[in-house]
Amino acid sequence: MTDFASFWAMLTDVPLVGSIDELMVRGGPVLWWLAAVMLVFWILVLDRVLYFFWLFPKYQHQWVLQWQQRSDRHSWYALSQRTAWLSASESSLKRSLSLMKVLVALFPMLGLLGTVTGMISVFDVMAAQGNSEPRLMAAGISMATIPTMAGMVAALWVCLFIRDCMDWQSANNCT
């Protein structure tokens, strides 16, 4: 445990890591949830990219070879087999897309949840202190604004990524 603590202490000396750690602390627990959802999303994106550029061409080549090795290509059974292969390929390409769409919708929702929890924190401080001391409310305001900003930035970033993927898909005649 002390090795990890000393490693983390060494990393926090680097300005970027220290500021990310500080940002996560100021953003509160909702920002950690947002980071976890973002990590899951990008793991799914990496899975799809690796599948599309590495595995799918191999499967596609295999299906084409199987089709070319068939002597009968015009019967109902042969066309049904071809349709099944095309359906399987389309299904494999679209795997995880619905989960990715749900995660995209979660980004701004988690940001708004951060706003609500931060404002509750501000109101708790106001109720406990009986006044509106700005220094005491600053942590709650940070907890309210940082997750909202992060959720919106994440959603916009992902929407731009999806737009680029759709442009690439249409340019390469993929359906």
JSON list of C-alpha atoms in Angstrom, two decimals:
[
{"chain": "A", "resi": 1, "resn": "MET", "atom": "CA", "xyz": [0.00, 0.00, 0.00]},
{"chain": "A", "resi": 2, "resn": "THR", "atom": "CA", "xyz": [2.83, 2.37, 0.77]},
{"chain": "A", "resi": 3, "resn": "ASP", "atom": "CA", "xyz": [4.32, 1.72, -2.67]},
{"chain": "A", "resi": 4, "resn": "PHE", "atom": "CA", "xyz": [1.07, 2.87, -4.28]},
{"chain": "A", "resi": 5, "resn": "ALA", "atom": "CA", "xyz": [0.92, 5.89, -1.97]},
{"chain": "A", "resi": 6, "resn": "SER", "atom": "CA", "xyz": [4.48, 6.90, -2.82]},
{"chain": "A", "resi": 7, "resn": "PHE", "atom": "CA", "xyz": [3.79, 6.32, -6.52]},
{"chain": "A", "resi": 8, "resn": "TRP", "atom": "CA", "xyz": [0.66, 8.49, -6.32]},
{"chain": "A", "resi": 9, "resn": "ALA", "atom": "CA", "xyz": [2.58, 11.18, -4.42]},
{"chain": "A", "resi": 10, "resn": "MET", "atom": "CA", "xyz": [5.19, 11.16, -7.17]},
{"chain": "A", "resi": 11, "resn": "LEU", "atom": "CA", "xyz": [2.48, 11.45, -9.84]},
{"chain": "A", "resi": 12, "resn": "THR", "atom": "CA", "xyz": [0.76, 14.34, -8.11]},
{"chain": "A", "resi": 13, "resn": "ASP", "atom": "CA", "xyz": [3.98, 16.33, -8.44]},
{"chain": "A", "resi": 14, "resn": "VAL", "atom": "CA", "xyz": [3.28, 16.41, -12.17]},
{"chain": "A", "resi": 15, "resn": "PRO", "atom": "CA", "xyz": [1.02, 19.48, -12.67]},
{"chain": "A", "resi": 16, "resn": "LEU", "atom": "CA", "xyz": [-1.53, 17.76, -14.94]},
{"chain": "A", "resi": 17, "resn": "VAL", "atom": "CA", "xyz": [-2.10, 14.77, -12.66]},
{"chain": "A", "resi": 18, "resn": "GLY", "atom": "CA", "xyz": [-2.35, 16.97, -9.59]},
{"chain": "A", "resi": 19, "resn": "SER", "atom": "CA", "xyz": [-4.93, 19.16, -11.26]},
{"chain": "A", "resi": 20, "resn": "ILE", "atom": "CA", "xyz": [-6.97, 16.16, -12.43]},
{"chain": "A", "resi": 21, "resn": "ASP", "atom": "CA", "xyz": [-6.95, 14.76, -8.90]},
{"chain": "A", "resi": 22, "resn": "GLU", "atom": "CA", "xyz": [-8.01, 18.15, -7.54]},
{"chain": "A", "resi": 23, "resn": "LEU", "atom": "CA", "xyz": [-10.71, 18.46, -10.19]},
{"chain": "A", "resi": 24, "resn": "MET", "atom": "CA", "xyz": [-12.11, 15.03, -9.31]},
{"chain": "A", "resi": 25, "resn": "VAL", "atom": "CA", "xyz": [-12.17, 15.88, -5.61]},
{"chain": "A", "resi": 26, "resn": "ARG", "atom": "CA", "xyz": [-13.91, 19.21, -6.25]},
{"chain": "A", "resi": 27, "resn": "GLY", "atom": "CA", "xyz": [-16.40, 17.59, -8.62]},
{"chain": "A", "resi": 28, "resn": "GLY", "atom": "CA", "xyz": [-17.54, 15.16, -5.98]},
{"chain": "A", "resi": 29, "resn": "PRO", "atom": "CA", "xyz": [-18.69, 11.56, -6.27]},
{"chain": "A", "resi": 30, "resn": "VAL", "atom": "CA", "xyz": [-20.85, 12.19, -9.33]},
{"chain": "A", "resi": 31, "resn": "LEU", "atom": "CA", "xyz": [-17.75, 13.16, -11.32]},
{"chain": "A", "resi": 32, "resn": "TRP", "atom": "CA", "xyz": [-16.21, 9.78, -10.44]},
{"chain": "A", "resi": 33, "resn": "TRP", "atom": "CA", "xyz": [-19.34, 8.05, -11.74]},
{"chain": "A", "resi": 34, "resn": "LEU", "atom": "CA", "xyz": [-19.17, 10.13, -14.90]},
{"chain": "A", "resi": 35, "resn": "ALA", "atom": "CA", "xyz": [-15.52, 9.14, -15.36]},
{"chain": "A", "resi": 36, "resn": "ALA", "atom": "CA", "xyz": [-16.43, 5.46, -14.90]},
{"chain": "A", "resi": 37, "resn": "VAL", "atom": "CA", "xyz": [-19.23, 5.67, -17.49]},
{"chain": "A", "resi": 38, "resn": "MET", "atom": "CA", "xyz": [-16.88, 7.48, -19.85]},
{"chain": "A", "resi": 39, "resn": "LEU", "atom": "CA", "xyz": [-14.27, 4.74, -19.38]},
{"chain": "A", "resi": 40, "resn": "VAL", "atom": "CA", "xyz": [-16.84, 2.04, -20.17]},
{"chain": "A", "resi": 41, "resn": "PHE", "atom": "CA", "xyz": [-17.92, 3.96, -23.27]},
{"chain": "A", "resi": 42, "resn": "TRP", "atom": "CA", "xyz": [-14.38, 4.29, -24.63]},
{"chain": "A", "resi": 43, "resn": "ILE", "atom": "CA", "xyz": [-13.67, 0.62, -23.90]},
{"chain": "A", "resi": 44, "resn": "LEU", "atom": "CA", "xyz": [-16.72, -0.22, -26.03]},
{"chain": "A", "resi": 45, "resn": "VAL", "atom": "CA", "xyz": [-15.50, 2.15, -28.75]},
{"chain": "A", "resi": 46, "resn": "LEU", "atom": "CA", "xyz": [-12.07, 0.51, -28.70]},
{"chain": "A", "resi": 47, "resn": "ASP", "atom": "CA", "xyz": [-13.73, -2.90, -28.94]},
{"chain": "A", "resi": 48, "resn": "ARG", "atom": "CA", "xyz": [-15.74, -1.83, -31.97]},
{"chain": "A", "resi": 49, "resn": "VAL", "atom": "CA", "xyz": [-12.76, -0.20, -33.70]},
{"chain": "A", "resi": 50, "resn": "LEU", "atom": "CA", "xyz": [-10.58, -3.27, -33.17]},
{"chain": "A", "resi": 51, "resn": "TYR", "atom": "CA", "xyz": [-13.37, -5.53, -34.37]},
{"chain": "A", "resi": 52, "resn": "PHE", "atom": "CA", "xyz": [-14.11, -3.44, -37.43]},
{"chain": "A", "resi": 53, "resn": "PHE", "atom": "CA", "xyz": [-10.52, -3.01, -38.58]},
{"chain": "A", "resi": 54, "resn": "TRP", "atom": "CA", "xyz": [-8.98, -6.28, -37.42]},
{"chain": "A", "resi": 55, "resn": "LEU", "atom": "CA", "xyz": [-11.49, -9.12, -36.95]},
{"chain": "A", "resi": 56, "resn": "PHE", "atom": "CA", "xyz": [-14.31, -8.21, -39.32]},
{"chain": "A", "resi": 57, "resn": "PRO", "atom": "CA", "xyz": [-12.14, -8.24, -42.47]},
{"chain": "A", "resi": 58, "resn": "LYS", "atom": "CA", "xyz": [-11.03, -11.78, -41.58]},
{"chain": "A", "resi": 59, "resn": "TYR", "atom": "CA", "xyz": [-14.64, -12.91, -41.12]},
{"chain": "A", "resi": 60, "resn": "GLN", "atom": "CA", "xyz": [-15.67, -11.12, -44.28]},
{"chain": "A", "resi": 61, "resn": "HIS", "atom": "CA", "xyz": [-12.92, -12.86, -46.25]},
{"chain": "A", "resi": 62, "resn": "GLN", "atom": "CA", "xyz": [-13.99, -16.21, -44.77]},
{"chain": "A", "resi": 63, "resn": "TRP", "atom": "CA", "xyz": [-17.64, -15.65, -45.77]},
{"chain": "A", "resi": 64, "resn": "VAL", "atom": "CA", "xyz": [-16.66, -14.64, -49.30]},
{"chain": "A", "resi": 65, "resn": "LEU", "atom": "CA", "xyz": [-14.49, -17.77, -49.64]},
{"chain": "A", "resi": 66, "resn": "GLN", "atom": "CA", "xyz": [-17.31, -19.98, -48.38]},
{"chain": "A", "resi": 67, "resn": "TRP", "atom": "CA", "xyz": [-19.68, -18.37, -50.87]},
{"chain": "A", "resi": 68, "resn": "GLN", "atom": "CA", "xyz": [-17.24, -18.78, -53.76]},
{"chain": "A", "resi": 69, "resn": "GLN", "atom": "CA", "xyz": [-16.63, -22.44, -52.88]},
{"chain": "A", "resi": 70, "resn": "ARG", "atom": "CA", "xyz": [-20.32, -23.23, -53.20]},
{"chain": "A", "resi": 71, "resn": "SER", "atom": "CA", "xyz": [-21.30, -24.87, -56.45]},
{"chain": "A", "resi": 72, "resn": "ASP", "atom": "CA", "xyz": [-24.94, -23.86, -56.00]},
{"chain": "A", "resi": 73, "resn": "ARG", "atom": "CA", "xyz": [-25.38, -20.10, -55.65]},
{"chain": "A", "resi": 74, "resn": "HIS", "atom": "CA", "xyz": [-28.85, -19.59, -57.10]},
{"chain": "A", "resi": 75, "resn": "SER", "atom": "CA", "xyz": [-31.13, -21.94, -55.19]},
{"chain": "A", "resi": 76, "resn": "TRP", "atom": "CA", "xyz": [-33.41, -20.78, -52.42]},
{"chain": "A", "resi": 77, "resn": "TYR", "atom": "CA", "xyz": [-31.22, -22.54, -49.82]},
{"chain": "A", "resi": 78, "resn": "ALA", "atom": "CA", "xyz": [-28.03, -20.88, -51.12]},
{"chain": "A", "resi": 79, "resn": "LEU", "atom": "CA", "xyz": [-29.64, -17.44, -51.11]},
{"chain": "A", "resi": 80, "resn": "SER", "atom": "CA", "xyz": [-31.00, -18.09, -47.60]},
{"chain": "A", "resi": 81, "resn": "GLN", "atom": "CA", "xyz": [-27.51, -19.02, -46.42]},
{"chain": "A", "resi": 82, "resn": "ARG", "atom": "CA", "xyz": [-26.11, -15.84, -47.99]},
{"chain": "A", "resi": 83, "resn": "THR", "atom": "CA", "xyz": [-28.82, -13.77, -46.31]},
{"chain": "A", "resi": 84, "resn": "ALA", "atom": "CA", "xyz": [-27.99, -15.41, -42.97]},
{"chain": "A", "resi": 85, "resn": "TRP", "atom": "CA", "xyz": [-24.30, -14.55, -43.38]},
{"chain": "A", "resi": 86, "resn": "LEU", "atom": "CA", "xyz": [-25.13, -10.95, -44.27]},
{"chain": "A", "resi": 87, "resn": "SER", "atom": "CA", "xyz": [-27.46, -10.70, -41.29]},
{"chain": "A", "resi": 88, "resn": "ALA", "atom": "CA", "xyz": [-24.80, -12.14, -38.98]},
{"chain": "A", "resi": 89, "resn": "SER", "atom": "CA", "xyz": [-22.22, -9.68, -40.30]},
{"chain": "A", "resi": 90, "resn": "GLU", "atom": "CA", "xyz": [-24.56, -6.71, -39.83]},
{"chain": "A", "resi": 91, "resn": "SER", "atom": "CA", "xyz": [-25.44, -7.89, -36.33]},
{"chain": "A", "resi": 92, "resn": "SER", "atom": "CA", "xyz": [-21.77, -8.29, -35.41]},
{"chain": "A", "resi": 93, "resn": "LEU", "atom": "CA", "xyz": [-21.01, -4.79, -36.67]},
{"chain": "A", "resi": 94, "resn": "LYS", "atom": "CA", "xyz": [-23.84, -3.25, -34.63]},
{"chain": "A", "resi": 95, "resn": "ARG", "atom": "CA", "xyz": [-23.06, -5.13, -31.41]},
{"chain": "A", "resi": 96, "resn": "SER", "atom": "CA", "xyz": [-22.86, -2.82, -28.36]},
{"chain": "A", "resi": 97, "resn": "LEU", "atom": "CA", "xyz": [-24.23, 0.20, -30.25]},
{"chain": "A", "resi": 98, "resn": "SER", "atom": "CA", "xyz": [-27.45, 0.32, -28.22]},
{"chain": "A", "resi": 99, "resn": "LEU", "atom": "CA", "xyz": [-25.44, 0.24, -24.97]},
{"chain": "A", "resi": 100, "resn": "MET", "atom": "CA", "xyz": [-23.22, 3.01, -26.33]},
{"chain": "A", "resi": 101, "resn": "LYS", "atom": "CA", "xyz": [-26.29, 5.12, -27.11]},
{"chain": "A", "resi": 102, "resn": "VAL", "atom": "CA", "xyz": [-27.56, 4.65, -23.55]},
{"chain": "A", "resi": 103, "resn": "LEU", "atom": "CA", "xyz": [-24.18, 5.68, -22.16]},
{"chain": "A", "resi": 104, "resn": "VAL", "atom": "CA", "xyz": [-24.20, 8.80, -24.34]},
{"chain": "A", "resi": 105, "resn": "ALA", "atom": "CA", "xyz": [-27.56, 9.74, -22.87]},
{"chain": "A", "resi": 106, "resn": "LEU", "atom": "CA", "xyz": [-26.17, 9.18, -19.37]},
{"chain": "A", "resi": 107, "resn": "PHE", "atom": "CA", "xyz": [-23.40, 11.78, -19.72]},
{"chain": "A", "resi": 108, "resn": "PRO", "atom": "CA", "xyz": [-25.59, 14.91, -19.45]},
{"chain": "A", "resi": 109, "resn": "MET", "atom": "CA", "xyz": [-27.90, 13.20, -16.95]},
{"chain": "A", "resi": 110, "resn": "LEU", "atom": "CA", "xyz": [-24.99, 12.49, -14.62]},
{"chain": "A", "resi": 111, "resn": "GLY", "atom": "CA", "xyz": [-23.87, 16.09, -15.08]},
{"chain": "A", "resi": 112, "resn": "LEU", "atom": "CA", "xyz": [-27.29, 17.30, -13.98]},
{"chain": "A", "resi": 113, "resn": "LEU", "atom": "CA", "xyz": [-27.20, 14.91, -11.04]},
{"chain": "A", "resi": 114, "resn": "GLY", "atom": "CA", "xyz": [-23.94, 16.60, -10.05]},
{"chain": "A", "resi": 115, "resn": "THR", "atom": "CA", "xyz": [-25.71, 19.96, -10.20]},
{"chain": "A", "resi": 116, "resn": "VAL", "atom": "CA", "xyz": [-28.44, 18.73, -7.89]},
{"chain": "A", "resi": 117, "resn": "THR", "atom": "CA", "xyz": [-26.08, 17.14, -5.37]},
{"chain": "A", "resi": 118, "resn": "GLY", "atom": "CA", "xyz": [-23.86, 20.23, -5.38]},
{"chain": "A", "resi": 119, "resn": "MET", "atom": "CA", "xyz": [-26.79, 22.55, -4.76]},
{"chain": "A", "resi": 120, "resn": "ILE", "atom": "CA", "xyz": [-28.00, 20.30, -1.95]},
{"chain": "A", "resi": 121, "resn": "SER", "atom": "CA", "xyz": [-24.53, 20.63, -0.43]},
{"chain": "A", "resi": 122, "resn": "VAL", "atom": "CA", "xyz": [-24.74, 24.43, -0.73]},
{"chain": "A", "resi": 123, "resn": "PHE", "atom": "CA", "xyz": [-28.14, 24.48, 0.95]},
{"chain": "A", "resi": 124, "resn": "ASP", "atom": "CA", "xyz": [-26.89, 22.18, 3.72]},
{"chain": "A", "resi": 125, "resn": "VAL", "atom": "CA", "xyz": [-24.03, 24.60, 4.43]},
{"chain": "A", "resi": 126, "resn": "MET", "atom": "CA", "xyz": [-26.44, 27.54, 4.44]},
{"chain": "A", "resi": 127, "resn": "ALA", "atom": "CA", "xyz": [-28.79, 25.73, 6.81]},
{"chain": "A", "resi": 128, "resn": "ALA", "atom": "CA", "xyz": [-26.00, 24.66, 9.17]},
{"chain": "A", "resi": 129, "resn": "GLN", "atom": "CA", "xyz": [-24.25, 28.05, 9.30]},
{"chain": "A", "resi": 130, "resn": "GLY", "atom": "CA", "xyz": [-27.34, 30.22, 9.21]},
{"chain": "A", "resi": 131, "resn": "ASN", "atom": "CA", "xyz": [-25.74, 32.62, 6.74]},
{"chain": "A", "resi": 132, "resn": "SER", "atom": "CA", "xyz": [-24.48, 32.69, 3.20]},
{"chain": "A", "resi": 133, "resn": "GLU", "atom": "CA", "xyz": [-20.72, 32.73, 3.70]},
{"chain": "A", "resi": 134, "resn": "PRO", "atom": "CA", "xyz": [-19.21, 32.39, 0.20]},
{"chain": "A", "resi": 135, "resn": "ARG", "atom": "CA", "xyz": [-16.15, 30.45, 1.34]},
{"chain": "A", "resi": 136, "resn": "LEU", "atom": "CA", "xyz": [-18.29, 27.79, 2.93]},
{"chain": "A", "resi": 137, "resn": "MET", "atom": "CA", "xyz": [-20.48, 27.45, -0.15]},
{"chain": "A", "resi": 138, "resn": "ALA", "atom": "CA", "xyz": [-17.59, 27.25, -2.64]},
{"chain": "A", "resi": 139, "resn": "ALA", "atom": "CA", "xyz": [-17.17, 23.48, -2.33]},
{"chain": "A", "resi": 140, "resn": "GLY", "atom": "CA", "xyz": [-20.85, 22.89, -3.03]},
{"chain": "A", "resi": 141, "resn": "ILE", "atom": "CA", "xyz": [-20.82, 25.27, -5.99]},
{"chain": "A", "resi": 142, "resn": "SER", "atom": "CA", "xyz": [-17.80, 23.45, -7.44]},
{"chain": "A", "resi": 143, "resn": "MET", "atom": "CA", "xyz": [-19.59, 20.18, -6.88]},
{"chain": "A", "resi": 144, "resn": "ALA", "atom": "CA", "xyz": [-22.56, 21.64, -8.77]},
{"chain": "A", "resi": 145, "resn": "THR", "atom": "CA", "xyz": [-20.78, 23.12, -11.77]},
{"chain": "A", "resi": 146, "resn": "ILE", "atom": "CA", "xyz": [-17.88, 20.77, -12.52]},
{"chain": "A", "resi": 147, "resn": "PRO", "atom": "CA", "xyz": [-19.95, 17.60, -13.15]},
{"chain": "A", "resi": 148, "resn": "THR", "atom": "CA", "xyz": [-22.40, 19.57, -15.29]},
{"chain": "A", "resi": 149, "resn": "MET", "atom": "CA", "xyz": [-19.59, 20.92, -17.42]},
{"chain": "A", "resi": 150, "resn": "ALA", "atom": "CA", "xyz": [-17.92, 17.50, -17.64]},
{"chain": "A", "resi": 151, "resn": "GLY", "atom": "CA", "xyz": [-21.18, 15.78, -18.62]},
{"chain": "A", "resi": 152, "resn": "MET", "atom": "CA", "xyz": [-21.89, 18.28, -21.37]},
{"chain": "A", "resi": 153, "resn": "VAL", "atom": "CA", "xyz": [-18.33, 18.18, -22.69]},
{"chain": "A", "resi": 154, "resn": "ALA", "atom": "CA", "xyz": [-18.40, 14.37, -22.69]},
{"chain": "A", "resi": 155, "resn": "ALA", "atom": "CA", "xyz": [-21.72, 14.29, -24.53]},
{"chain": "A", "resi": 156, "resn": "LEU", "atom": "CA", "xyz": [-20.55, 16.82, -27.14]},
{"chain": "A", "resi": 157, "resn": "TRP", "atom": "CA", "xyz": [-17.26, 15.03, -27.65]},
{"chain": "A", "resi": 158, "resn": "VAL", "atom": "CA", "xyz": [-19.00, 11.70, -28.14]},
{"chain": "A", "resi": 159, "resn": "CYS", "atom": "CA", "xyz": [-21.58, 13.23, -30.51]},
{"chain": "A", "resi": 160, "resn": "LEU", "atom": "CA", "xyz": [-18.76, 14.60, -32.67]},
{"chain": "A", "resi": 161, "resn": "PHE", "atom": "CA", "xyz": [-17.08, 11.19, -32.61]},
{"chain": "A", "resi": 162, "resn": "ILE", "atom": "CA", "xyz": [-20.32, 9.46, -33.65]},
{"chain": "A", "resi": 163, "resn": "ARG", "atom": "CA", "xyz": [-20.84, 11.99, -36.45]},
{"chain": "A", "resi": 164, "resn": "ASP", "atom": "CA", "xyz": [-17.35, 11.30, -37.77]},
{"chain": "A", "resi": 165, "resn": "CYS", "atom": "CA", "xyz": [-17.99, 7.54, -37.61]},
{"chain": "A", "resi": 166, "resn": "MET", "atom": "CA", "xyz": [-21.23, 7.93, -39.54]},
{"chain": "A", "resi": 167, "resn": "ASP", "atom": "CA", "xyz": [-19.45, 10.06, -42.17]},
{"chain": "A", "resi": 168, "resn": "TRP", "atom": "CA", "xyz": [-16.75, 7.41, -42.45]},
{"chain": "A", "resi": 169, "resn": "GLN", "atom": "CA", "xyz": [-19.39, 4.69, -42.71]},
{"chain": "A", "resi": 170, "resn": "SER", "atom": "CA", "xyz": [-21.22, 6.46, -45.53]},
{"chain": "A", "resi": 171, "resn": "ALA", "atom": "CA", "xyz": [-17.95, 7.25, -47.33]},
{"chain": "A", "resi": 172, "resn": "ASN", "atom": "CA", "xyz": [-17.02, 3.55, -47.26]},
{"chain": "A", "resi": 173, "resn": "ASN", "atom": "CA", "xyz": [-20.52, 2.39, -48.27]},
{"chain": "A", "resi": 174, "resn": "CYS", "atom": "CA", "xyz": [-21.08, 0.44, -45.07]},
{"chain": "A", "resi": 175, "resn": "THR", "atom": "CA", "xyz": [-24.66, -0.07, -43.96]}
]
